[in-house]
Each structure stands twice: as C-alpha cells, then as structure tokens.
C-alpha cells in the first residue's frame, strides 16, 4: 500500500444553509505538487477551499479532511491555520493602516516562524522595495503578492489560492506564475483555484474538475490540455 496523501479530502459534503453545494467529493494532493481545482462559475471551487480551511460558512456535514496526518475536519479555522493551512482568499484581506512589512510581521507572530522577511523579499522583490508603503495602497498584483507572502510567513504546509490572477494584467500574471513556480521548487504544496484554466493548467501538475459540486475529472494537467472534449464541456476553453 502507498502512504496516505499529504492532503486528503474524503467524501466531503458542504452546505450553505439548506443549499447543498459540495456533493461528496474525494481527492488527494501530494506533497510538493500544484493541483489546479477547476470548473465553471458556481461549480463549487471556492466552497471547497473554504470547507478545507474550516471557515464557519459553509458547514461541512460529512466527510474527512486530513493534512499530514492531522484531522482538519475536527478543527475550527484557527486550528486548521495552526495545523499548516494557508488560505489566500479572493479579496486578499490586506490589513489597512499597516505597511507591507507590518502585514508580514503580524503573520509571523505565532512560533515557530515561517519564511523570514529576507526570504520573502527575495521571492517578491517588489515587496522588498515597497516594505514601508501601506499595504492597501499597493497595486492589485502587488496586493496579491503580499497576500501570498503573508501566508508563507506563517509556516504553512499547504497554500490554497482562490483566483490569484483575477483582474490582473497578463504581465503581472506572468510574474505571479513565475513566483508560484519558485515556491513549488522550495517544496510547497499548492491548490490553485482559477477561472483562467489554461494558465492554471500550464502551471499545475494535476487537475481536479468540479461540476455542480461533484468531481468529473481527476488526473494530470497535461491530459486536460490535450482533451478538447473535456475542456469544452467543463471549462468552456
Ligand atoms: P466562482 O468562480 O463563480 O466563484 P465557484 O466554483 O468558486 O465559482 P462557489 O463560489 O463555490 O463556486 O459557489 C458554489 C455555489 O454555492 C453557487 O451556486 C453559489 O451561488 C453558492 N454559494 C456561494 N456562497 C454562498 C453563500 N454564502 N450562501 C449561499 N450560497 C452560496
């Protein structure tokens, strides 16, 4: 038998009130890989990320979520966060009134500290140049970089990215993509939710495709890129 996956979601069912959204999904994420979680608008991608991160909404009524032998399904969001989960939400949540550096330092308070400021500025030179600037005055792309850097500052085991490319110019997307590759080279495990499926598939090792809360594909990213039928039916690309 092979060892259990690094992150494992087993028969997860999630609801917003009475609305049954994630309808019993199971998938694995292996250590060090980038998994693209794809599907049309409303397929349940964000709901899946929020469920794994144990946010109050949605409610996960059934299922198990394991991260590196830790039962996330028994945890609240702050415990899941300490267990090594780093969710970067779509709205980024940069803290107003704090500089770039203060946003990062605040994330580093819980010991043991994650990536050092030096290592983060190495990875995101733009953030180093702007360390004294108030975080919320950064451009959209720079705020996305800060949101990712802040997650890494917390010493996480898995990075969950919700539409990191949204609203950004192609050159900025290139830059973030390059950084995500460097983060992977340093051993990080990532789940990437993206509307920009082609770009996500070019970066990812594997892909899981959702359709109305169920998994319709789980395999290599290259396989999705090569399969026109699959792309047309579930990704509209
Ligand atoms: P998108 O790319 O549009 O964000 P998605 O795949 O991430 O799509 P979700 O945001 O997970 O989809 O939404 C899945 C379904 O859950 C949708 O039908 C949406 O209307 C519903 N939903 C999302 N948030 C809530 C909420 N807070 N309360 C009730 N229903 C919700």
PDB file of C-alpha atoms in Angstrom, residues 28-186:
ATOM      1  CA  UNK A  28      -5.727  13.771  -2.818  1.00  0.00           C
ATOM      2  CA  UNK A  29      -2.971  16.334  -3.046  1.00  0.00           C
ATOM      3  CA  UNK A  30       0.597  15.054  -2.971  1.00  0.00           C
ATOM      4  CA  UNK A  31       3.395  16.817  -1.147  1.00  0.00           C
ATOM      5  CA  UNK A  32       5.167  19.369  -3.334  1.00  0.00           C
ATOM      6  CA  UNK A  33       2.696  19.418  -6.193  1.00  0.00           C
ATOM      7  CA  UNK A  34       0.431  22.120  -7.608  1.00  0.00           C
ATOM      8  CA  UNK A  35      -3.144  20.934  -8.023  1.00  0.00           C
ATOM      9  CA  UNK A  36      -5.479  23.059 -10.170  1.00  0.00           C
ATOM     10  CA  UNK A  37      -9.075  22.970  -8.937  1.00  0.00           C
ATOM     11  CA  UNK A  38     -11.167  23.969 -11.927  1.00  0.00           C
ATOM     12  CA  UNK A  39     -14.757  24.210 -13.133  1.00  0.00           C
ATOM     13  CA  UNK A  40     -17.280  26.719 -14.355  1.00  0.00           C
ATOM     14  CA  UNK A  41     -18.710  29.594 -12.302  1.00  0.00           C
ATOM     15  CA  UNK A  42     -20.645  28.207  -9.384  1.00  0.00           C
ATOM     16  CA  UNK A  43     -19.179  24.709  -9.679  1.00  0.00           C
ATOM     17  CA  UNK A  44     -18.150  24.829  -6.007  1.00  0.00           C
ATOM     18  CA  UNK A  45     -14.431  25.645  -6.126  1.00  0.00           C
ATOM     19  CA  UNK A  46     -14.428  28.412  -3.531  1.00  0.00           C
ATOM     20  CA  UNK A  47     -16.803  26.394  -1.358  1.00  0.00           C
ATOM     21  CA  UNK A  48     -14.317  23.506  -1.477  1.00  0.00           C
ATOM     22  CA  UNK A  49     -11.422  25.745  -0.397  1.00  0.00           C
ATOM     23  CA  UNK A  50     -13.493  27.279   2.408  1.00  0.00           C
ATOM     24  CA  UNK A  51     -14.529  23.812   3.551  1.00  0.00           C
ATOM     25  CA  UNK A  52     -10.921  22.620   3.731  1.00  0.00           C
ATOM     26  CA  UNK A  53      -9.948  25.806   5.595  1.00  0.00           C
ATOM     27  CA  UNK A  54     -12.778  25.088   8.083  1.00  0.00           C
ATOM     28  CA  UNK A  55     -14.354  28.539   7.796  1.00  0.00           C
ATOM     29  CA  UNK A  56     -17.711  28.904   9.589  1.00  0.00           C
ATOM     30  CA  UNK A  57     -19.549  29.030   6.279  1.00  0.00           C
ATOM     31  CA  UNK A  58     -20.152  26.601   4.552  1.00  0.00           C
ATOM     32  CA  UNK A  59     -20.965  23.835   7.004  1.00  0.00           C
ATOM     33  CA  UNK A  60     -19.284  20.523   6.242  1.00  0.00           C
ATOM     34  CA  UNK A  61     -21.874  17.960   7.315  1.00  0.00           C
ATOM     35  CA  UNK A  62     -19.999  14.854   6.353  1.00  0.00           C
ATOM     36  CA  UNK A  63     -16.504  13.822   5.350  1.00  0.00           C
ATOM     37  CA  UNK A  64     -12.910  13.805   6.426  1.00  0.00           C
ATOM     38  CA  UNK A  65     -10.052  16.152   5.628  1.00  0.00           C
ATOM     39  CA  UNK A  66      -6.529  15.142   6.589  1.00  0.00           C
ATOM     40  CA  UNK A  67      -3.398  17.270   6.328  1.00  0.00           C
ATOM     41  CA  UNK A  68      -0.135  15.499   7.111  1.00  0.00           C
ATOM     42  CA  UNK A  69      -1.913  13.068   9.491  1.00  0.00           C
ATOM     43  CA  UNK A  70      -3.895  15.842  11.198  1.00  0.00           C
ATOM     44  CA  UNK A  71      -7.728  15.651  11.126  1.00  0.00           C
ATOM     45  CA  UNK A  72      -8.742  19.086   9.812  1.00  0.00           C
ATOM     46  CA  UNK A  73     -12.400  18.007   9.817  1.00  0.00           C
ATOM     47  CA  UNK A  74     -12.318  18.105  13.622  1.00  0.00           C
ATOM     48  CA  UNK A  75     -10.836  21.609  13.718  1.00  0.00           C
ATOM     49  CA  UNK A  76     -12.034  25.209  13.666  1.00  0.00           C
ATOM     50  CA  UNK A  77     -10.442  27.563  11.144  1.00  0.00           C
ATOM     51  CA  UNK A  78      -7.813  28.976  13.536  1.00  0.00           C
ATOM     52  CA  UNK A  79      -6.717  25.443  14.470  1.00  0.00           C
ATOM     53  CA  UNK A  80      -6.554  24.451  10.796  1.00  0.00           C
ATOM     54  CA  UNK A  81      -4.440  27.524  10.241  1.00  0.00           C
ATOM     55  CA  UNK A  82      -2.003  26.482  13.007  1.00  0.00           C
ATOM     56  CA  UNK A  83      -2.019  22.951  11.536  1.00  0.00           C
ATOM     57  CA  UNK A  84      -0.479  24.455   8.399  1.00  0.00           C
ATOM     58  CA  UNK A  85      -3.286  25.601   6.153  1.00  0.00           C
ATOM     59  CA  UNK A  86      -2.692  28.874   4.302  1.00  0.00           C
ATOM     60  CA  UNK A  87      -5.797  30.192   2.559  1.00  0.00           C
ATOM     61  CA  UNK A  88      -5.330  33.259   0.350  1.00  0.00           C
ATOM     62  CA  UNK A  89      -8.904  34.418  -0.246  1.00  0.00           C
ATOM     63  CA  UNK A  90     -10.032  36.132  -3.417  1.00  0.00           C
ATOM     64  CA  UNK A  91     -10.381  39.507  -1.670  1.00  0.00           C
ATOM     65  CA  UNK A  92      -6.820  39.269  -0.258  1.00  0.00           C
ATOM     66  CA  UNK A  93      -7.641  40.868   3.136  1.00  0.00           C
ATOM     67  CA  UNK A  94      -4.664  43.218   3.398  1.00  0.00           C
ATOM     68  CA  UNK A  95      -4.840  44.987   6.773  1.00  0.00           C
ATOM     69  CA  UNK A  96      -5.420  48.758   6.411  1.00  0.00           C
ATOM     70  CA  UNK A  97      -3.134  51.129   8.290  1.00  0.00           C
ATOM     71  CA  UNK A  98      -0.203  48.691   8.228  1.00  0.00           C
ATOM     72  CA  UNK A  99       2.810  48.768   5.934  1.00  0.00           C
ATOM     73  CA  UNK A 100       3.796  45.843   3.752  1.00  0.00           C
ATOM     74  CA  UNK A 101       6.361  44.805   6.359  1.00  0.00           C
ATOM     75  CA  UNK A 102       3.919  45.157   9.266  1.00  0.00           C
ATOM     76  CA  UNK A 103       1.393  42.977   7.415  1.00  0.00           C
ATOM     77  CA  UNK A 104       4.099  40.310   7.123  1.00  0.00           C
ATOM     78  CA  UNK A 105       5.360  40.688  10.690  1.00  0.00           C
ATOM     79  CA  UNK A 106       1.857  40.323  12.084  1.00  0.00           C
ATOM     80  CA  UNK A 107       1.597  36.948  10.348  1.00  0.00           C
ATOM     81  CA  UNK A 108       4.909  35.848  11.868  1.00  0.00           C
ATOM     82  CA  UNK A 109       3.822  36.238  15.484  1.00  0.00           C
ATOM     83  CA  UNK A 110       2.921  32.580  16.039  1.00  0.00           C
ATOM     84  CA  UNK A 111       6.036  30.484  16.669  1.00  0.00           C
ATOM     85  CA  UNK A 112       7.722  28.765  15.004  1.00  0.00           C
ATOM     86  CA  UNK A 113       8.001  31.497  12.416  1.00  0.00           C
ATOM     87  CA  UNK A 114       7.688  30.637   8.769  1.00  0.00           C
ATOM     88  CA  UNK A 115       9.690  32.134   5.940  1.00  0.00           C
ATOM     89  CA  UNK A 116      11.907  35.024   7.028  1.00  0.00           C
ATOM     90  CA  UNK A 117      11.342  38.542   5.698  1.00  0.00           C
ATOM     91  CA  UNK A 118      14.619  38.214   3.811  1.00  0.00           C
ATOM     92  CA  UNK A 119      13.473  35.032   2.104  1.00  0.00           C
ATOM     93  CA  UNK A 120      10.098  36.588   1.272  1.00  0.00           C
ATOM     94  CA  UNK A 121      11.670  39.743  -0.198  1.00  0.00           C
ATOM     95  CA  UNK A 122      13.986  37.524  -2.201  1.00  0.00           C
ATOM     96  CA  UNK A 123      10.956  35.813  -3.648  1.00  0.00           C
ATOM     97  CA  UNK A 124       8.963  39.053  -4.082  1.00  0.00           C
ATOM     98  CA  UNK A 125      11.492  41.846  -4.801  1.00  0.00           C
ATOM     99  CA  UNK A 126       8.631  44.322  -5.369  1.00  0.00           C
ATOM    100  CA  UNK A 127       7.505  43.832  -1.784  1.00  0.00           C
ATOM    101  CA  UNK A 128      11.035  44.494  -0.556  1.00  0.00           C
ATOM    102  CA  UNK A 129      11.140  47.758  -2.498  1.00  0.00           C
ATOM    103  CA  UNK A 130       7.791  48.764  -1.009  1.00  0.00           C
ATOM    104  CA  UNK A 131       8.193  47.447   2.515  1.00  0.00           C
ATOM    105  CA  UNK A 132       7.412  50.830   4.110  1.00  0.00           C
ATOM    106  CA  UNK A 133       4.376  51.508   1.918  1.00  0.00           C
ATOM    107  CA  UNK A 134       0.883  50.985   3.340  1.00  0.00           C
ATOM    108  CA  UNK A 135      -0.285  47.559   2.134  1.00  0.00           C
ATOM    109  CA  UNK A 136      -3.697  48.668   0.880  1.00  0.00           C
ATOM    110  CA  UNK A 137      -2.112  51.284  -1.420  1.00  0.00           C
ATOM    111  CA  UNK A 138      -0.289  48.605  -3.432  1.00  0.00           C
ATOM    112  CA  UNK A 139      -1.465  47.725  -6.939  1.00  0.00           C
ATOM    113  CA  UNK A 140      -3.744  44.711  -7.329  1.00  0.00           C
ATOM    114  CA  UNK A 141      -0.863  42.471  -8.379  1.00  0.00           C
ATOM    115  CA  UNK A 142       1.342  43.637  -5.519  1.00  0.00           C
ATOM    116  CA  UNK A 143      -1.506  43.045  -3.044  1.00  0.00           C
ATOM    117  CA  UNK A 144      -1.841  39.519  -4.373  1.00  0.00           C
ATOM    118  CA  UNK A 145       1.894  39.025  -3.828  1.00  0.00           C
ATOM    119  CA  UNK A 146       1.577  40.377  -0.278  1.00  0.00           C
ATOM    120  CA  UNK A 147      -1.338  38.049   0.443  1.00  0.00           C
ATOM    121  CA  UNK A 148       0.726  35.049  -0.725  1.00  0.00           C
ATOM    122  CA  UNK A 149       3.842  36.216   1.166  1.00  0.00           C
ATOM    123  CA  UNK A 150       1.774  36.659   4.311  1.00  0.00           C
ATOM    124  CA  UNK A 151       0.543  33.075   4.097  1.00  0.00           C
ATOM    125  CA  UNK A 152       4.135  31.818   3.714  1.00  0.00           C
ATOM    126  CA  UNK A 153       5.223  33.920   6.702  1.00  0.00           C
ATOM    127  CA  UNK A 154       3.028  31.704   8.874  1.00  0.00           C
ATOM    128  CA  UNK A 155       4.974  28.478   8.265  1.00  0.00           C
ATOM    129  CA  UNK A 156       2.287  26.658   6.309  1.00  0.00           C
ATOM    130  CA  UNK A 157       2.255  23.176   4.798  1.00  0.00           C
ATOM    131  CA  UNK A 158      -0.236  23.881   2.017  1.00  0.00           C
ATOM    132  CA  UNK A 159      -1.144  27.040   0.139  1.00  0.00           C
ATOM    133  CA  UNK A 160      -4.759  27.437  -1.019  1.00  0.00           C
ATOM    134  CA  UNK A 161      -5.074  30.156  -3.662  1.00  0.00           C
ATOM    135  CA  UNK A 162      -8.501  31.437  -4.682  1.00  0.00           C
ATOM    136  CA  UNK A 163      -8.301  33.093  -8.099  1.00  0.00           C
ATOM    137  CA  UNK A 164      -4.907  34.769  -7.670  1.00  0.00           C
ATOM    138  CA  UNK A 165      -4.885  36.018 -11.292  1.00  0.00           C
ATOM    139  CA  UNK A 166      -8.291  37.679 -11.189  1.00  0.00           C
ATOM    140  CA  UNK A 167      -8.340  41.236 -12.504  1.00  0.00           C
ATOM    141  CA  UNK A 168      -4.588  41.329 -13.159  1.00  0.00           C
ATOM    142  CA  UNK A 169      -2.801  42.289 -16.376  1.00  0.00           C
ATOM    143  CA  UNK A 170      -1.088  39.427 -18.242  1.00  0.00           C
ATOM    144  CA  UNK A 171       2.431  40.671 -17.401  1.00  0.00           C
ATOM    145  CA  UNK A 172       1.571  40.651 -13.701  1.00  0.00           C
ATOM    146  CA  UNK A 173       0.053  37.186 -14.042  1.00  0.00           C
ATOM    147  CA  UNK A 174       3.374  36.099 -15.622  1.00  0.00           C
ATOM    148  CA  UNK A 175       5.222  37.441 -12.618  1.00  0.00           C
ATOM    149  CA  UNK A 176       2.956  35.716 -10.083  1.00  0.00           C
ATOM    150  CA  UNK A 177       3.115  32.484 -12.052  1.00  0.00           C
ATOM    151  CA  UNK A 178       6.909  32.616 -12.013  1.00  0.00           C
ATOM    152  CA  UNK A 179       6.845  33.141  -8.258  1.00  0.00           C
ATOM    153  CA  UNK A 180       4.461  30.217  -7.742  1.00  0.00           C
ATOM    154  CA  UNK A 181       6.962  28.034  -9.611  1.00  0.00           C
ATOM    155  CA  UNK A 182       9.755  29.191  -7.291  1.00  0.00           C
ATOM    156  CA  UNK A 183       7.563  28.476  -4.258  1.00  0.00           C
ATOM    157  CA  UNK A 184       6.945  24.973  -5.599  1.00  0.00           C
ATOM    158  CA  UNK A 185      10.687  24.476  -6.154  1.00  0.00           C
ATOM    159  CA  UNK A 186      11.122  25.224  -2.463  1.00  0.00           C
TER     160      UNK A 186
END
